[in-house]
mmCIF file of C-alpha atoms in Angstrom:
data_model
loop_
_atom_site.group_PDB
_atom_site.id
_atom_site.type_symbol
_atom_site.label_atom_id
_atom_site.label_comp_id
_atom_site.label_asym_id
_atom_site.label_seq_id
_atom_site.Cartn_x
_atom_site.Cartn_y
_atom_site.Cartn_z
ATOM 1 C CA MET A 1 -0.103 0.109 0.143
ATOM 2 C CA LYS A 2 2.926 1.821 0.660
ATOM 3 C CA GLY A 3 2.674 5.363 -2.189
ATOM 4 C CA LYS A 4 -0.002 4.059 -4.008
ATOM 5 C CA ALA A 5 -3.665 4.988 -3.453
ATOM 6 C CA TRP A 6 -5.364 1.428 -3.265
ATOM 7 C CA TRP A 7 -8.989 2.800 -3.137
ATOM 8 C CA MET A 8 -8.987 5.505 -5.915
ATOM 9 C CA PRO A 9 -10.104 2.754 -8.557
ATOM 10 C CA ALA A 10 -12.947 2.037 -6.308
ATOM 11 C CA ALA A 11 -14.140 5.519 -5.839
ATOM 12 C CA ILE A 12 -14.032 7.130 -9.455
ATOM 13 C CA LEU A 13 -16.168 4.194 -10.385
ATOM 14 C CA LEU A 14 -18.068 6.356 -7.028
ATOM 15 C CA LEU A 15 -17.780 9.169 -8.117
ATOM 16 C CA LEU A 16 -18.982 8.786 -11.703
ATOM 17 C CA PHE A 17 -22.008 6.307 -10.708
ATOM 18 C CA SER A 18 -23.552 6.969 -7.159
ATOM 19 C CA VAL A 19 -25.053 10.436 -6.007
ATOM 20 C CA VAL A 20 -23.413 12.286 -4.049
ATOM 21 C CA LEU A 21 -24.802 13.386 -0.330
ATOM 22 C CA SER A 22 -23.251 16.130 0.500
ATOM 23 C CA GLY A 23 -25.463 15.945 4.569
ATOM 24 C CA CYS A 24 -27.792 13.416 6.478
ATOM 25 C CA SER A 25 -31.462 14.178 6.078
ATOM 26 C CA SER A 26 -34.973 13.211 7.127
ATOM 27 C CA SER A 27 -36.555 10.436 6.760
ATOM 28 C CA SER A 28 -40.897 10.019 6.515
ATOM 29 C CA SER A 29 -41.326 8.865 9.795
ATOM 30 C CA GLY A 30 -38.915 12.458 10.599
ATOM 31 C CA ASN A 31 -36.094 11.256 11.499
ATOM 32 C CA VAL A 32 -32.589 12.018 10.155
ATOM 33 C CA LYS A 33 -31.649 8.769 7.926
ATOM 34 C CA VAL A 34 -28.297 8.137 7.883
ATOM 35 C CA ASN A 35 -26.637 5.368 4.786
ATOM 36 C CA VAL A 36 -23.547 2.976 6.781
ATOM 37 C CA GLY A 37 -21.751 1.205 4.891
ATOM 38 C CA GLU A 38 -20.581 -1.892 5.987
ATOM 39 C CA VAL A 39 -17.555 -4.705 5.271
ATOM 40 C CA THR A 40 -19.034 -7.018 5.128
ATOM 41 C CA ARG A 41 -22.196 -9.340 6.001
ATOM 42 C CA SER A 42 -21.340 -11.458 9.332
ATOM 43 C CA VAL A 43 -21.910 -11.907 12.876
ATOM 44 C CA PHE A 44 -18.980 -11.289 13.707
ATOM 45 C CA TYR A 45 -20.552 -7.461 13.107
ATOM 46 C CA ALA A 46 -24.037 -8.546 15.832
ATOM 47 C CA PRO A 47 -24.471 -5.322 17.879
ATOM 48 C CA GLU A 48 -24.301 -3.453 14.707
ATOM 49 C CA TYR A 49 -27.941 -5.961 13.958
ATOM 50 C CA VAL A 50 -28.802 -5.927 18.081
ATOM 51 C CA ALA A 51 -29.581 -2.152 17.562
ATOM 52 C CA HIS A 52 -31.076 -1.730 14.291
ATOM 53 C CA ALA A 53 -33.128 -4.651 15.431
ATOM 54 C CA GLN A 54 -33.849 -3.494 18.560
ATOM 55 C CA GLY A 55 -34.605 0.463 17.946
ATOM 56 C CA PHE A 56 -32.224 1.762 19.913
ATOM 57 C CA PHE A 57 -31.168 3.918 16.093
ATOM 58 C CA GLU A 58 -34.793 5.207 16.422
ATOM 59 C CA GLU A 59 -35.033 5.496 19.814
ATOM 60 C CA GLU A 60 -32.273 7.995 19.482
ATOM 61 C CA GLY A 61 -33.929 9.790 16.298
ATOM 62 C CA LEU A 62 -31.914 7.906 13.639
ATOM 63 C CA ASP A 63 -33.631 6.280 10.123
ATOM 64 C CA VAL A 64 -30.432 3.933 9.699
ATOM 65 C CA GLU A 65 -30.151 1.519 6.111
ATOM 66 C CA ILE A 66 -27.116 -0.952 6.494
ATOM 67 C CA GLN A 67 -25.944 -1.565 2.909
ATOM 68 C CA THR A 68 -22.832 -4.886 2.618
ATOM 69 C CA THR A 69 -20.115 -2.971 0.375
ATOM 70 C CA ALA A 70 -18.210 -5.369 0.336
ATOM 71 C CA GLY A 71 -13.796 -5.545 0.828
ATOM 72 C CA GLY A 72 -12.303 -3.172 2.926
ATOM 73 C CA ASP A 73 -10.678 -0.703 -0.207
ATOM 74 C CA LYS A 74 -14.631 -1.245 -1.863
ATOM 75 C CA THR A 75 -16.184 0.889 1.678
ATOM 76 C CA MET A 76 -13.538 3.327 2.411
ATOM 77 C CA ALA A 77 -14.351 4.200 -2.054
ATOM 78 C CA ALA A 78 -17.533 5.016 -1.001
ATOM 79 C CA LEU A 79 -16.978 6.530 2.539
ATOM 80 C CA LEU A 80 -14.858 8.920 0.511
ATOM 81 C CA ALA A 81 -17.484 9.664 -2.435
ATOM 82 C CA GLY A 82 -19.787 10.133 0.214
ATOM 83 C CA SER A 83 -22.534 7.191 -1.560
ATOM 84 C CA ILE A 84 -22.324 6.627 2.547
ATOM 85 C CA ASP A 85 -22.813 8.333 5.786
ATOM 86 C CA ILE A 86 -20.900 6.372 8.170
ATOM 87 C CA ALA A 87 -18.853 3.196 7.584
ATOM 88 C CA LEU A 88 -18.081 -0.301 9.568
ATOM 89 C CA VAL A 89 -14.691 -1.479 8.266
ATOM 90 C CA GLY A 90 -10.916 -2.120 9.240
ATOM 91 C CA SER A 91 -9.824 1.236 11.125
ATOM 92 C CA GLU A 92 -5.970 0.139 8.657
ATOM 93 C CA THR A 93 -8.316 1.652 6.259
ATOM 94 C CA SER A 94 -8.379 5.369 7.512
ATOM 95 C CA ILE A 95 -5.281 4.640 7.878
ATOM 96 C CA TYR A 96 -4.291 4.107 4.571
ATOM 97 C CA VAL A 97 -6.320 7.131 3.817
ATOM 98 C CA TYR A 98 -3.867 9.610 6.534
ATOM 99 C CA GLN A 99 -0.676 7.920 4.563
ATOM 100 C CA GLN A 100 -1.819 9.460 1.832
ATOM 101 C CA GLY A 101 -2.239 13.130 3.052
ATOM 102 C CA ALA A 102 -5.603 13.137 2.416
ATOM 103 C CA GLU A 103 -7.489 16.761 3.288
ATOM 104 C CA ASP A 104 -10.888 15.568 5.428
ATOM 105 C CA PRO A 105 -9.131 12.307 7.075
ATOM 106 C CA VAL A 106 -11.417 9.988 8.351
ATOM 107 C CA ILE A 107 -12.002 9.500 11.544
ATOM 108 C CA ASN A 108 -12.601 6.917 13.917
ATOM 109 C CA PHE A 109 -15.463 7.095 16.641
ATOM 110 C CA ALA A 110 -16.950 3.869 17.952
ATOM 111 C CA GLN A 111 -15.185 0.633 18.258
ATOM 112 C CA LEU A 112 -17.498 -3.137 16.935
ATOM 113 C CA THR A 113 -15.349 -6.021 17.570
ATOM 114 C CA GLN A 114 -11.951 -5.654 19.348
ATOM 115 C CA THR A 115 -9.875 -8.991 18.256
ATOM 116 C CA ASP A 116 -10.089 -10.185 14.383
ATOM 117 C CA GLY A 117 -12.603 -12.349 13.128
ATOM 118 C CA THR A 118 -11.222 -15.159 11.315
ATOM 119 C CA PHE A 119 -10.963 -18.743 12.067
ATOM 120 C CA LEU A 120 -8.238 -21.097 10.915
ATOM 121 C CA PHE A 121 -10.141 -24.161 8.971
ATOM 122 C CA ALA A 122 -7.980 -26.880 8.429
ATOM 123 C CA ARG A 123 -9.142 -29.415 5.551
ATOM 124 C CA ASP A 124 -7.645 -32.164 7.158
ATOM 125 C CA GLN A 125 -9.695 -33.220 9.841
ATOM 126 C CA SER A 126 -7.911 -36.436 11.234
ATOM 127 C CA ALA A 127 -4.956 -34.825 12.241
ATOM 128 C CA GLU A 128 -4.176 -33.171 15.734
ATOM 129 C CA PHE A 129 -3.342 -29.629 15.321
ATOM 130 C CA ASP A 130 0.178 -28.080 15.525
ATOM 131 C CA TRP A 131 0.955 -24.768 14.407
ATOM 132 C CA ASP A 132 4.046 -26.437 12.996
ATOM 133 C CA GLN A 133 2.097 -28.404 10.394
ATOM 134 C CA LEU A 134 1.812 -24.916 8.196
ATOM 135 C CA LYS A 135 4.586 -25.089 7.027
ATOM 136 C CA GLY A 136 5.198 -26.736 3.763
ATOM 137 C CA SER A 137 0.855 -26.128 3.189
ATOM 138 C CA GLU A 138 -1.146 -24.579 0.796
ATOM 139 C CA PHE A 139 -2.808 -22.062 2.282
ATOM 140 C CA LEU A 140 -5.902 -19.286 1.768
ATOM 141 C CA GLY A 141 -4.798 -16.198 3.084
ATOM 142 C CA GLN A 142 -7.129 -12.957 2.197
ATOM 143 C CA ARG A 143 -6.328 -9.014 0.580
ATOM 144 C CA LYS A 144 -2.787 -7.951 1.017
ATOM 145 C CA GLY A 145 -3.153 -5.190 3.717
ATOM 146 C CA GLY A 146 -6.588 -6.036 5.001
ATOM 147 C CA MET A 147 -6.789 -6.754 8.408
ATOM 148 C CA PRO A 148 -7.417 -10.502 8.295
ATOM 149 C CA GLN A 149 -3.878 -10.931 6.095
ATOM 150 C CA MET A 150 -1.871 -8.840 8.429
ATOM 151 C CA ALA A 151 -3.030 -10.163 11.217
ATOM 152 C CA GLY A 152 -2.901 -14.142 10.600
ATOM 153 C CA GLU A 153 0.484 -12.633 9.804
ATOM 154 C CA PHE A 154 1.239 -11.142 12.958
ATOM 155 C CA ALA A 155 -0.476 -14.214 13.945
ATOM 156 C CA LEU A 156 1.662 -17.025 12.274
ATOM 157 C CA GLY A 157 4.933 -14.391 13.188
ATOM 158 C CA LYS A 158 4.241 -15.492 17.075
ATOM 159 C CA LYS A 159 4.070 -19.547 16.839
ATOM 160 C CA GLY A 160 8.176 -18.555 14.216
ATOM 161 C CA ILE A 161 6.357 -19.471 11.396
ATOM 162 C CA ASP A 162 7.004 -16.887 8.600
ATOM 163 C CA PRO A 163 3.548 -16.565 6.104
ATOM 164 C CA HIS A 164 5.985 -15.770 2.538
ATOM 165 C CA GLN A 165 8.947 -18.361 3.612
ATOM 166 C CA ASP A 166 7.230 -21.025 4.889
ATOM 167 C CA LEU A 167 3.792 -22.048 3.418
ATOM 168 C CA THR A 168 2.919 -21.395 0.047
ATOM 169 C CA LEU A 169 0.028 -17.928 0.364
ATOM 170 C CA ILE A 170 -2.516 -18.033 -1.775
ATOM 171 C CA GLN A 171 -3.894 -14.197 -1.910
ATOM 172 C CA ASN A 172 -5.278 -13.072 -5.509
ATOM 173 C CA ILE A 173 -9.036 -13.966 -4.842
ATOM 174 C CA ASP A 174 -10.903 -11.517 -4.039
ATOM 175 C CA PHE A 175 -12.550 -11.929 -0.467
ATOM 176 C CA ALA A 176 -15.935 -12.385 -1.790
ATOM 177 C CA ASN A 177 -14.920 -16.238 -3.488
ATOM 178 C CA ILE A 178 -12.778 -17.481 -0.948
ATOM 179 C CA THR A 179 -15.154 -19.151 0.801
ATOM 180 C CA SER A 180 -16.233 -21.150 -2.832
ATOM 181 C CA ALA A 181 -12.253 -21.385 -3.479
ATOM 182 C CA PHE A 182 -11.623 -24.040 -0.549
ATOM 183 C CA ALA A 183 -15.090 -25.553 -0.968
ATOM 184 C CA SER A 184 -13.919 -25.977 -4.370
ATOM 185 C CA GLY A 185 -10.105 -27.937 -3.612
ATOM 186 C CA THR A 186 -8.235 -24.549 -2.889
ATOM 187 C CA GLY A 187 -6.099 -24.649 -0.034
ATOM 188 C CA ASP A 188 -4.706 -26.775 3.057
ATOM 189 C CA TYR A 189 -5.804 -24.713 5.414
ATOM 190 C CA VAL A 190 -8.096 -20.783 5.401
ATOM 191 C CA GLN A 191 -8.462 -17.603 7.410
ATOM 192 C CA LEU A 192 -12.981 -17.795 7.317
ATOM 193 C CA PHE A 193 -14.959 -15.381 9.358
ATOM 194 C CA GLU A 194 -17.879 -16.938 11.288
ATOM 195 C CA PRO A 195 -21.079 -18.015 10.104
ATOM 196 C CA GLN A 196 -18.270 -19.248 7.587
ATOM 197 C CA ALA A 197 -16.457 -21.534 9.792
ATOM 198 C CA SER A 198 -19.139 -23.342 11.679
ATOM 199 C CA ILE A 199 -21.207 -23.494 7.955
ATOM 200 C CA PHE A 200 -17.914 -25.120 6.987
ATOM 201 C CA GLU A 201 -17.442 -27.697 9.740
ATOM 202 C CA LYS A 202 -21.243 -28.708 9.219
ATOM 203 C CA GLU A 203 -20.834 -29.752 5.703
ATOM 204 C CA GLY A 204 -17.399 -31.600 6.974
ATOM 205 C CA ARG A 205 -15.236 -29.744 4.980
ATOM 206 C CA GLY A 206 -12.488 -29.566 7.950
ATOM 207 C CA LYS A 207 -12.667 -27.491 10.838
ATOM 208 C CA VAL A 208 -11.332 -24.888 13.010
ATOM 209 C CA VAL A 209 -7.997 -24.964 14.887
ATOM 210 C CA ALA A 210 -7.539 -22.257 16.388
ATOM 211 C CA SER A 211 -8.926 -18.479 16.137
ATOM 212 C CA PHE A 212 -6.718 -15.691 15.193
ATOM 213 C CA GLY A 213 -8.146 -12.951 17.398
ATOM 214 C CA VAL A 214 -7.301 -15.217 19.801
ATOM 215 C CA GLU A 215 -3.417 -15.339 18.768
ATOM 216 C CA SER A 216 -3.044 -11.544 18.046
ATOM 217 C CA GLY A 217 -4.102 -9.465 21.201
ATOM 218 C CA LYS A 218 -7.236 -6.887 21.161
ATOM 219 C CA LEU A 219 -7.188 -3.945 19.119
ATOM 220 C CA PRO A 220 -9.736 -1.843 16.966
ATOM 221 C CA TYR A 221 -10.521 -4.420 14.242
ATOM 222 C CA THR A 222 -13.869 -3.004 13.042
ATOM 223 C CA VAL A 223 -14.409 0.722 14.044
ATOM 224 C CA PHE A 224 -17.880 3.071 12.954
ATOM 225 C CA MET A 225 -15.386 6.115 10.929
ATOM 226 C CA THR A 226 -16.789 9.160 8.906
ATOM 227 C CA LYS A 227 -14.681 11.987 7.306
ATOM 228 C CA GLN A 228 -14.300 14.491 9.462
ATOM 229 C CA SER A 229 -16.562 16.839 7.740
ATOM 230 C CA PHE A 230 -19.534 15.201 8.490
ATOM 231 C CA ILE A 231 -18.727 15.231 12.158
ATOM 232 C CA LYS A 232 -18.063 18.774 11.962
ATOM 233 C CA ASP A 233 -21.547 18.833 11.039
ATOM 234 C CA ASN A 234 -23.112 16.274 12.702
ATOM 235 C CA LYS A 235 -21.497 16.242 15.505
ATOM 236 C CA ASP A 236 -25.608 15.195 16.900
ATOM 237 C CA VAL A 237 -26.232 12.422 14.772
ATOM 238 C CA VAL A 238 -22.195 11.047 15.541
ATOM 239 C CA SER A 239 -23.476 11.311 19.235
ATOM 240 C CA LYS A 240 -26.905 10.436 18.616
ATOM 241 C CA PHE A 241 -25.327 6.675 16.454
ATOM 242 C CA THR A 242 -22.916 6.399 19.461
ATOM 243 C CA LYS A 243 -25.236 5.752 21.320
ATOM 244 C CA SER A 244 -27.306 3.885 20.174
ATOM 245 C CA ILE A 245 -24.524 0.935 19.600
ATOM 246 C CA HIS A 246 -23.335 1.491 23.233
ATOM 247 C CA LYS A 247 -26.822 -0.095 23.999
ATOM 248 C CA ALA A 248 -26.615 -2.919 21.714
ATOM 249 C CA GLN A 249 -23.058 -3.918 22.586
ATOM 250 C CA LEU A 250 -24.340 -4.029 26.195
ATOM 251 C CA TRP A 251 -27.350 -5.758 25.481
ATOM 252 C CA VAL A 252 -25.741 -8.082 23.580
ATOM 253 C CA GLU A 253 -22.728 -8.653 26.739
ATOM 254 C CA GLU A 254 -26.053 -9.255 28.739
ATOM 255 C CA HIS A 255 -27.893 -11.403 26.298
ATOM 256 C CA THR A 256 -27.487 -15.477 25.526
ATOM 257 C CA ALA A 257 -26.160 -15.815 22.300
ATOM 258 C CA GLU A 258 -29.701 -18.241 21.207
ATOM 259 C CA GLU A 259 -30.777 -15.194 22.415
ATOM 260 C CA ILE A 260 -28.885 -12.556 20.500
ATOM 261 C CA ALA A 261 -29.163 -15.510 17.343
ATOM 262 C CA ASP A 262 -33.341 -15.069 17.426
ATOM 263 C CA VAL A 263 -32.737 -11.312 17.095
ATOM 264 C CA ILE A 264 -30.137 -11.118 14.040
ATOM 265 C CA MET A 265 -32.016 -13.591 12.361
ATOM 266 C CA PRO A 266 -33.241 -11.181 9.747
ATOM 267 C CA TYR A 267 -29.876 -10.478 8.423
ATOM 268 C CA PHE A 268 -28.800 -14.172 7.609
ATOM 269 C CA LYS A 269 -30.964 -15.015 5.556
ATOM 270 C CA ASP A 270 -32.038 -18.823 4.785
ATOM 271 C CA ALA A 271 -29.542 -19.221 8.060
ATOM 272 C CA ASP A 272 -29.595 -22.948 9.675
ATOM 273 C CA ARG A 273 -30.626 -20.572 13.440
ATOM 274 C CA ASP A 274 -27.568 -23.424 15.466
ATOM 275 C CA ILE A 275 -25.082 -22.200 13.267
ATOM 276 C CA ILE A 276 -26.054 -18.282 13.975
ATOM 277 C CA VAL A 277 -25.682 -20.410 17.412
ATOM 278 C CA SER A 278 -22.631 -21.289 16.925
ATOM 279 C CA SER A 279 -21.178 -18.303 15.935
ATOM 280 C CA VAL A 280 -22.402 -15.973 18.498
ATOM 281 C CA GLN A 281 -21.203 -17.640 20.967
ATOM 282 C CA ARG A 282 -17.209 -18.467 19.717
ATOM 283 C CA TYR A 283 -17.311 -15.251 19.192
ATOM 284 C CA LYS A 284 -18.324 -14.155 23.067
ATOM 285 C CA ASP A 285 -16.077 -17.057 25.064
ATOM 286 C CA GLN A 286 -12.933 -15.084 22.889
ATOM 287 C CA GLY A 287 -14.447 -11.354 23.674
ATOM 288 C CA THR A 288 -14.529 -10.276 20.220
ATOM 289 C CA TYR A 289 -17.816 -7.957 20.926
ATOM 290 C CA ALA A 290 -15.830 -4.371 22.247
ATOM 291 C CA LEU A 291 -17.715 -3.755 25.452
ATOM 292 C CA ASP A 292 -17.986 0.011 25.145
ATOM 293 C CA PRO A 293 -17.011 2.260 22.213
ATOM 294 C CA ILE A 294 -14.089 3.754 23.406
ATOM 295 C CA ILE A 295 -11.129 3.605 21.702
ATOM 296 C CA ASP A 296 -8.293 2.752 23.252
ATOM 297 C CA ASP A 297 -3.853 3.063 23.323
ATOM 298 C CA ASN A 298 -2.990 -0.466 24.283
ATOM 299 C CA GLU A 299 -5.770 -1.614 20.975
ATOM 300 C CA TRP A 300 -4.401 1.201 18.988
ATOM 301 C CA ASN A 301 -0.614 0.548 19.061
ATOM 302 C CA ASN A 302 -1.235 -2.982 19.097
ATOM 303 C CA LEU A 303 -2.439 -2.671 15.750
ATOM 304 C CA LEU A 304 0.273 -0.102 14.600
ATOM 305 C CA ASP A 305 2.866 -2.985 15.416
ATOM 306 C CA VAL A 306 0.602 -5.453 13.398
ATOM 307 C CA MET A 307 0.457 -3.049 10.587
ATOM 308 C CA GLU A 308 4.344 -2.768 10.776
ATOM 309 C CA ASN A 309 4.490 -6.327 10.802
ATOM 310 C CA ALA A 310 3.152 -6.123 7.889
ATOM 311 C CA GLY A 311 5.111 -3.736 6.355
ATOM 312 C CA GLU A 312 1.793 -1.738 5.354
ATOM 313 C CA LEU A 313 2.913 1.633 7.838
ATOM 314 C CA GLN A 314 4.968 3.826 6.254
ATOM 315 C CA GLU A 315 4.654 6.221 10.398
ATOM 316 C CA ARG A 316 3.483 4.663 12.984
ATOM 317 C CA VAL A 317 0.380 7.144 12.821
ATOM 318 C CA PRO A 318 -0.880 8.162 16.808
ATOM 319 C CA ALA A 319 -4.672 7.885 18.340
ATOM 320 C CA SER A 320 -4.830 12.111 18.149
ATOM 321 C CA ALA A 321 -4.603 12.019 14.608
ATOM 322 C CA ILE A 322 -7.773 9.590 13.290
ATOM 323 C CA VAL A 323 -9.433 8.323 16.572
ATOM 324 C CA ASP A 324 -11.895 11.115 18.445
ATOM 325 C CA ASN A 325 -13.080 8.741 21.429
ATOM 326 C CA THR A 326 -14.955 12.110 22.161
ATOM 327 C CA PHE A 327 -18.537 10.594 21.478
ATOM 328 C CA ALA A 328 -18.000 7.169 22.802
ATOM 329 C CA GLU A 329 -16.616 8.600 26.120
ATOM 330 C CA GLU A 330 -20.658 10.250 26.545
ATOM 331 C CA ALA A 331 -22.018 7.178 25.219
ATOM 332 C CA ALA A 332 -20.126 4.982 27.842
ATOM 333 C CA GLY A 333 -19.920 7.942 30.409
ATOM 334 C CA LYS A 334 -16.798 8.265 30.774
#
């Protein structure tokens, strides 16, 4: 990503083919309409769907529309082009924009997840897993420069494995096609989010053998962010949005995986309820869902370590440059 505007091609397309929004508008209900773009549809983002389904946004006078903009580059391009107001995406994308010298930087204002959400999935179900088994294997990885790939490389490094020397790393497959590539026989191992990991286990395609979330530690993995100019013009909206997210975070913490699954099932049409339950439980067990929207310094510095390890950081960007915890601290009463 160094010296390259990785988001530019997608941004140009969006500027050409989308209607650029200048700010929030009112919906027919009288609530303020807010367009949110999420990097993918995943149980990983359960608190977002809880906030939507349980009416927490409506309680704050917001009419939130969620659309899935597959991939970090496309999500950031949509935000920069103005076709969404708020993005839910890895915080590394805001660092890439900052490194390009953006006049209107993207600001992280509310953390949703605090660990990596991918699991190491092995095709071979018979052997007892050991990290050294990855050496010499084919590993179906994620997009270069994206958080899943960087957190995965960081975790492998802690286990004494060089992903570029000790195994065959496959990175030429689009994010949306990774699961189908593995299902068709590509790779001995793959990084998978839930619920796909549980689905593949149920289908007998292999098994989860490790968690990259556990191995890479706490970091602001997925964050709600927006342009600095949007915050300046819509402080009340950002404040209400963050309060809604915090309500949902507390709700998720206080309820069972079964109760959470029942609320978010409409966002996963045709999904097996048992799969959603097991996926939510897996994330709850490893502390993936942030308990409040505050991005703390230790998490931010761990993120920078992960990016530095991947060779994607030109310089260590201080949190003060592109993190605004004002709304999160207000919502959490701190």
